[in-house]
Amino acid sequence: MAYDTLDRPKSLAARLDAELRHAHPTSVIAAALEQFGDKLALVSSFGAESAVLLHLAAQVSKDIPVLFLETGMLFGQTLDYRKNLAAHLGLNDVRDLRPHYQDLATADPKNDLWKRDTDACCHIRKVLPLDRALVDFDGWITGRKRFHGGDRLSLPVVEQADGKVKFNPLANWGKAELDAYAAEHELPAHPLVAQGFPSIGCWPCTQPVEEGEDVRAGRWKGLEKTECGIHVARAPGAVVNLGGDI
């Protein structure tokens, strides 16, 4: 493994971004794997565009751990898609990350926190489970893209976040490239895409998108919220456990 613990995440990320900012996504994934080996994970929602990144990663290695946030509020179609797509691509290490029981009992005993505080709901169902899982990794891969807009418009290919190196292999790709790649490799689509869902999260906070709207317009519609929180930098020493280790 080429990763040198003396090469701090910030300087390493800057160097890798300079080297990889125009590279093909498979080259970015290969470089990430070369740097971090078994300390690298890929985070996937198994959503509308996930098949492309997962297929690209599988061309590099089918053994890269894939972290899937099973919030307990996903569409049934997403759970089926996760199972079927993982088998189709031959992914060997897909890990379902679930919120801790005590966190839910403490903060969301009636499963209705999403109605009152979407940020808090995402925190216990997504942010905390991912933070716990990422303790075992030094680098991770995401499926974010600049064309999604919002805070993602200036997205680098490689960045430093919360002391880890984060790779965004598809940052440079637009919808045309994604669609062409999916068609070329005959990748199965998420079943909700045909029903007008170009971006898919938890069922209470995801709606179909009208023609002409932004790809992520159906996420937390009517709110200023545009991210669930897993891609938002947190203060050093932030608490990552509301309840206990259950």
PDB file of N, CA, C and O in Angstrom, residues 103-138:
ATOM      1  N   ASP A 103     -30.109   4.854  19.688  1.00  0.00           N
ATOM      2  CA  ASP A 103     -30.235   6.181  19.081  1.00  0.00           C
ATOM      3  C   ASP A 103     -31.675   6.434  18.644  1.00  0.00           C
ATOM      4  O   ASP A 103     -32.229   7.518  18.849  1.00  0.00           O
ATOM      5  N   LEU A 104     -32.281   5.419  18.027  1.00  0.00           N
ATOM      6  CA  LEU A 104     -33.667   5.544  17.576  1.00  0.00           C
ATOM      7  C   LEU A 104     -34.614   5.653  18.762  1.00  0.00           C
ATOM      8  O   LEU A 104     -35.544   6.467  18.772  1.00  0.00           O
ATOM      9  N   ALA A 105     -34.385   4.837  19.790  1.00  0.00           N
ATOM     10  CA  ALA A 105     -35.248   4.858  20.966  1.00  0.00           C
ATOM     11  C   ALA A 105     -35.184   6.194  21.684  1.00  0.00           C
ATOM     12  O   ALA A 105     -36.184   6.669  22.238  1.00  0.00           O
ATOM     13  N   THR A 106     -33.993   6.803  21.652  1.00  0.00           N
ATOM     14  CA  THR A 106     -33.814   8.078  22.339  1.00  0.00           C
ATOM     15  C   THR A 106     -34.350   9.248  21.535  1.00  0.00           C
ATOM     16  O   THR A 106     -35.051  10.123  22.075  1.00  0.00           O
ATOM     17  N   ALA A 107     -34.025   9.298  20.253  1.00  0.00           N
ATOM     18  CA  ALA A 107     -34.326  10.484  19.448  1.00  0.00           C
ATOM     19  C   ALA A 107     -35.550  10.345  18.548  1.00  0.00           C
ATOM     20  O   ALA A 107     -36.124  11.352  18.125  1.00  0.00           O
ATOM     21  N   ASP A 108     -35.943   9.112  18.232  1.00  0.00           N
ATOM     22  CA  ASP A 108     -37.044   8.928  17.279  1.00  0.00           C
ATOM     23  C   ASP A 108     -37.887   7.708  17.640  1.00  0.00           C
ATOM     24  O   ASP A 108     -38.077   6.803  16.826  1.00  0.00           O
ATOM     25  N   PRO A 109     -38.429   7.671  18.848  1.00  0.00           N
ATOM     26  CA  PRO A 109     -39.172   6.482  19.290  1.00  0.00           C
ATOM     27  C   PRO A 109     -40.430   6.189  18.477  1.00  0.00           C
ATOM     28  O   PRO A 109     -40.873   5.042  18.401  1.00  0.00           O
ATOM     29  N   LYS A 110     -41.014   7.220  17.855  1.00  0.00           N
ATOM     30  CA  LYS A 110     -42.252   7.039  17.089  1.00  0.00           C
ATOM     31  C   LYS A 110     -42.003   7.001  15.585  1.00  0.00           C
ATOM     32  O   LYS A 110     -42.953   6.971  14.800  1.00  0.00           O
ATOM     33  N   ASN A 111     -40.730   7.014  15.176  1.00  0.00           N
ATOM     34  CA  ASN A 111     -40.383   7.006  13.748  1.00  0.00           C
ATOM     35  C   ASN A 111     -41.015   8.169  12.983  1.00  0.00           C
ATOM     36  O   ASN A 111     -41.377   8.024  11.816  1.00  0.00           O
ATOM     37  N   ASP A 112     -41.110   9.301  13.646  1.00  0.00           N
ATOM     38  CA  ASP A 112     -41.698  10.460  12.976  1.00  0.00           C
ATOM     39  C   ASP A 112     -40.809  11.700  13.078  1.00  0.00           C
ATOM     40  O   ASP A 112     -41.263  12.823  12.844  1.00  0.00           O
ATOM     41  N   LEU A 113     -39.547  11.494  13.389  1.00  0.00           N
ATOM     42  CA  LEU A 113     -38.628  12.627  13.524  1.00  0.00           C
ATOM     43  C   LEU A 113     -38.505  13.397  12.214  1.00  0.00           C
ATOM     44  O   LEU A 113     -38.305  14.618  12.220  1.00  0.00           O
ATOM     45  N   TRP A 114     -38.644  12.709  11.091  1.00  0.00           N
ATOM     46  CA  TRP A 114     -38.527  13.355   9.784  1.00  0.00           C
ATOM     47  C   TRP A 114     -39.569  14.452   9.594  1.00  0.00           C
ATOM     48  O   TRP A 114     -39.352  15.410   8.839  1.00  0.00           O
ATOM     49  N   LYS A 115     -40.691  14.348  10.296  1.00  0.00           N
ATOM     50  CA  LYS A 115     -41.738  15.360  10.183  1.00  0.00           C
ATOM     51  C   LYS A 115     -41.350  16.648  10.910  1.00  0.00           C
ATOM     52  O   LYS A 115     -41.793  17.733  10.537  1.00  0.00           O
ATOM     53  N   ARG A 116     -40.521  16.515  11.956  1.00  0.00           N
ATOM     54  CA  ARG A 116     -40.195  17.653  12.817  1.00  0.00           C
ATOM     55  C   ARG A 116     -38.809  18.226  12.567  1.00  0.00           C
ATOM     56  O   ARG A 116     -38.600  19.433  12.683  1.00  0.00           O
ATOM     57  N   ASP A 117     -37.848  17.357  12.249  1.00  0.00           N
ATOM     58  CA  ASP A 117     -36.458  17.810  12.132  1.00  0.00           C
ATOM     59  C   ASP A 117     -35.721  16.865  11.185  1.00  0.00           C
ATOM     60  O   ASP A 117     -35.182  15.838  11.606  1.00  0.00           O
ATOM     61  N   THR A 118     -35.709  17.222   9.902  1.00  0.00           N
ATOM     62  CA  THR A 118     -35.089  16.324   8.922  1.00  0.00           C
ATOM     63  C   THR A 118     -33.584  16.184   9.151  1.00  0.00           C
ATOM     64  O   THR A 118     -33.021  15.117   8.916  1.00  0.00           O
ATOM     65  N   ASP A 119     -32.936  17.246   9.613  1.00  0.00           N
ATOM     66  CA  ASP A 119     -31.497  17.161   9.872  1.00  0.00           C
ATOM     67  C   ASP A 119     -31.204  16.154  10.977  1.00  0.00           C
ATOM     68  O   ASP A 119     -30.272  15.353  10.881  1.00  0.00           O
ATOM     69  N   ALA A 120     -31.988  16.193  12.041  1.00  0.00           N
ATOM     70  CA  ALA A 120     -31.789  15.262  13.151  1.00  0.00           C
ATOM     71  C   ALA A 120     -32.066  13.829  12.714  1.00  0.00           C
ATOM     72  O   ALA A 120     -31.368  12.889  13.127  1.00  0.00           O
ATOM     73  N   CYS A 121     -33.076  13.653  11.880  1.00  0.00           N
ATOM     74  CA  CYS A 121     -33.408  12.320  11.378  1.00  0.00           C
ATOM     75  C   CYS A 121     -32.254  11.758  10.548  1.00  0.00           C
ATOM     76  O   CYS A 121     -31.838  10.613  10.737  1.00  0.00           O
ATOM     77  N   CYS A 122     -31.735  12.566   9.634  1.00  0.00           N
ATOM     78  CA  CYS A 122     -30.596  12.136   8.820  1.00  0.00           C
ATOM     79  C   CYS A 122     -29.370  11.862   9.700  1.00  0.00           C
ATOM     80  O   CYS A 122     -28.583  10.964   9.410  1.00  0.00           O
ATOM     81  N   HIS A 123     -29.231  12.634  10.770  1.00  0.00           N
ATOM     82  CA  HIS A 123     -28.053  12.478  11.627  1.00  0.00           C
ATOM     83  C   HIS A 123     -28.022  11.102  12.272  1.00  0.00           C
ATOM     84  O   HIS A 123     -26.983  10.428  12.254  1.00  0.00           O
ATOM     85  N   ILE A 124     -29.144  10.657  12.819  1.00  0.00           N
ATOM     86  CA  ILE A 124     -29.112   9.366  13.510  1.00  0.00           C
ATOM     87  C   ILE A 124     -29.205   8.185  12.541  1.00  0.00           C
ATOM     88  O   ILE A 124     -28.722   7.097  12.854  1.00  0.00           O
ATOM     89  N   ARG A 125     -29.785   8.415  11.365  1.00  0.00           N
ATOM     90  CA  ARG A 125     -29.991   7.307  10.440  1.00  0.00           C
ATOM     91  C   ARG A 125     -28.901   7.190   9.371  1.00  0.00           C
ATOM     92  O   ARG A 125     -28.740   6.123   8.769  1.00  0.00           O
ATOM     93  N   LYS A 126     -28.147   8.279   9.150  1.00  0.00           N
ATOM     94  CA  LYS A 126     -27.116   8.249   8.110  1.00  0.00           C
ATOM     95  C   LYS A 126     -25.747   8.665   8.629  1.00  0.00           C
ATOM     96  O   LYS A 126     -24.766   7.934   8.486  1.00  0.00           O
ATOM     97  N   VAL A 127     -25.694   9.862   9.221  1.00  0.00           N
ATOM     98  CA  VAL A 127     -24.396  10.408   9.617  1.00  0.00           C
ATOM     99  C   VAL A 127     -23.709   9.550  10.664  1.00  0.00           C
ATOM    100  O   VAL A 127     -22.536   9.171  10.509  1.00  0.00           O
ATOM    101  N   LEU A 128     -24.410   9.224  11.742  1.00  0.00           N
ATOM    102  CA  LEU A 128     -23.782   8.438  12.803  1.00  0.00           C
ATOM    103  C   LEU A 128     -23.371   7.041  12.337  1.00  0.00           C
ATOM    104  O   LEU A 128     -22.239   6.614  12.601  1.00  0.00           O
ATOM    105  N   PRO A 129     -24.247   6.286  11.642  1.00  0.00           N
ATOM    106  CA  PRO A 129     -23.815   4.963  11.179  1.00  0.00           C
ATOM    107  C   PRO A 129     -22.606   5.019  10.256  1.00  0.00           C
ATOM    108  O   PRO A 129     -21.712   4.162  10.340  1.00  0.00           O
ATOM    109  N   LEU A 130     -22.551   6.025   9.365  1.00  0.00           N
ATOM    110  CA  LEU A 130     -21.408   6.116   8.458  1.00  0.00           C
ATOM    111  C   LEU A 130     -20.150   6.515   9.216  1.00  0.00           C
ATOM    112  O   LEU A 130     -19.072   5.968   8.968  1.00  0.00           O
ATOM    113  N   ASP A 131     -20.266   7.463  10.133  1.00  0.00           N
ATOM    114  CA  ASP A 131     -19.101   7.869  10.919  1.00  0.00           C
ATOM    115  C   ASP A 131     -18.501   6.675  11.653  1.00  0.00           C
ATOM    116  O   ASP A 131     -17.281   6.512  11.720  1.00  0.00           O
ATOM    117  N   ARG A 132     -19.370   5.851  12.210  1.00  0.00           N
ATOM    118  CA  ARG A 132     -18.884   4.678  12.936  1.00  0.00           C
ATOM    119  C   ARG A 132     -18.157   3.714  11.998  1.00  0.00           C
ATOM    120  O   ARG A 132     -17.107   3.165  12.334  1.00  0.00           O
ATOM    121  N   ALA A 133     -18.736   3.505  10.828  1.00  0.00           N
ATOM    122  CA  ALA A 133     -18.132   2.557   9.878  1.00  0.00           C
ATOM    123  C   ALA A 133     -16.815   3.080   9.337  1.00  0.00           C
ATOM    124  O   ALA A 133     -15.867   2.315   9.133  1.00  0.00           O
ATOM    125  N   LEU A 134     -16.728   4.390   9.093  1.00  0.00           N
ATOM    126  CA  LEU A 134     -15.527   4.961   8.491  1.00  0.00           C
ATOM    127  C   LEU A 134     -14.338   5.021   9.439  1.00  0.00           C
ATOM    128  O   LEU A 134     -13.220   5.313   9.005  1.00  0.00           O
ATOM    129  N   VAL A 135     -14.556   4.731  10.700  1.00  0.00           N
ATOM    130  CA  VAL A 135     -13.439   4.656  11.648  1.00  0.00           C
ATOM    131  C   VAL A 135     -12.395   3.656  11.154  1.00  0.00           C
ATOM    132  O   VAL A 135     -11.192   3.820  11.379  1.00  0.00           O
ATOM    133  N   ASP A 136     -12.848   2.628  10.453  1.00  0.00           N
ATOM    134  CA  ASP A 136     -11.954   1.561   9.990  1.00  0.00           C
ATOM    135  C   ASP A 136     -11.283   1.884   8.656  1.00  0.00           C
ATOM    136  O   ASP A 136     -10.538   1.055   8.131  1.00  0.00           O
ATOM    137  N   PHE A 137     -11.558   3.062   8.079  1.00  0.00           N
ATOM    138  CA  PHE A 137     -11.026   3.389   6.762  1.00  0.00           C
ATOM    139  C   PHE A 137     -10.329   4.754   6.775  1.00  0.00           C
ATOM    140  O   PHE A 137     -10.661   5.630   7.567  1.00  0.00           O
ATOM    141  N   ASP A 138      -9.361   4.904   5.866  1.00  0.00           N
ATOM    142  CA  ASP A 138      -8.646   6.173   5.724  1.00  0.00           C
ATOM    143  C   ASP A 138      -9.053   6.935   4.467  1.00  0.00           C
ATOM    144  O   ASP A 138      -8.787   8.126   4.343  1.00  0.00           O
TER     145      ASP A 138
END
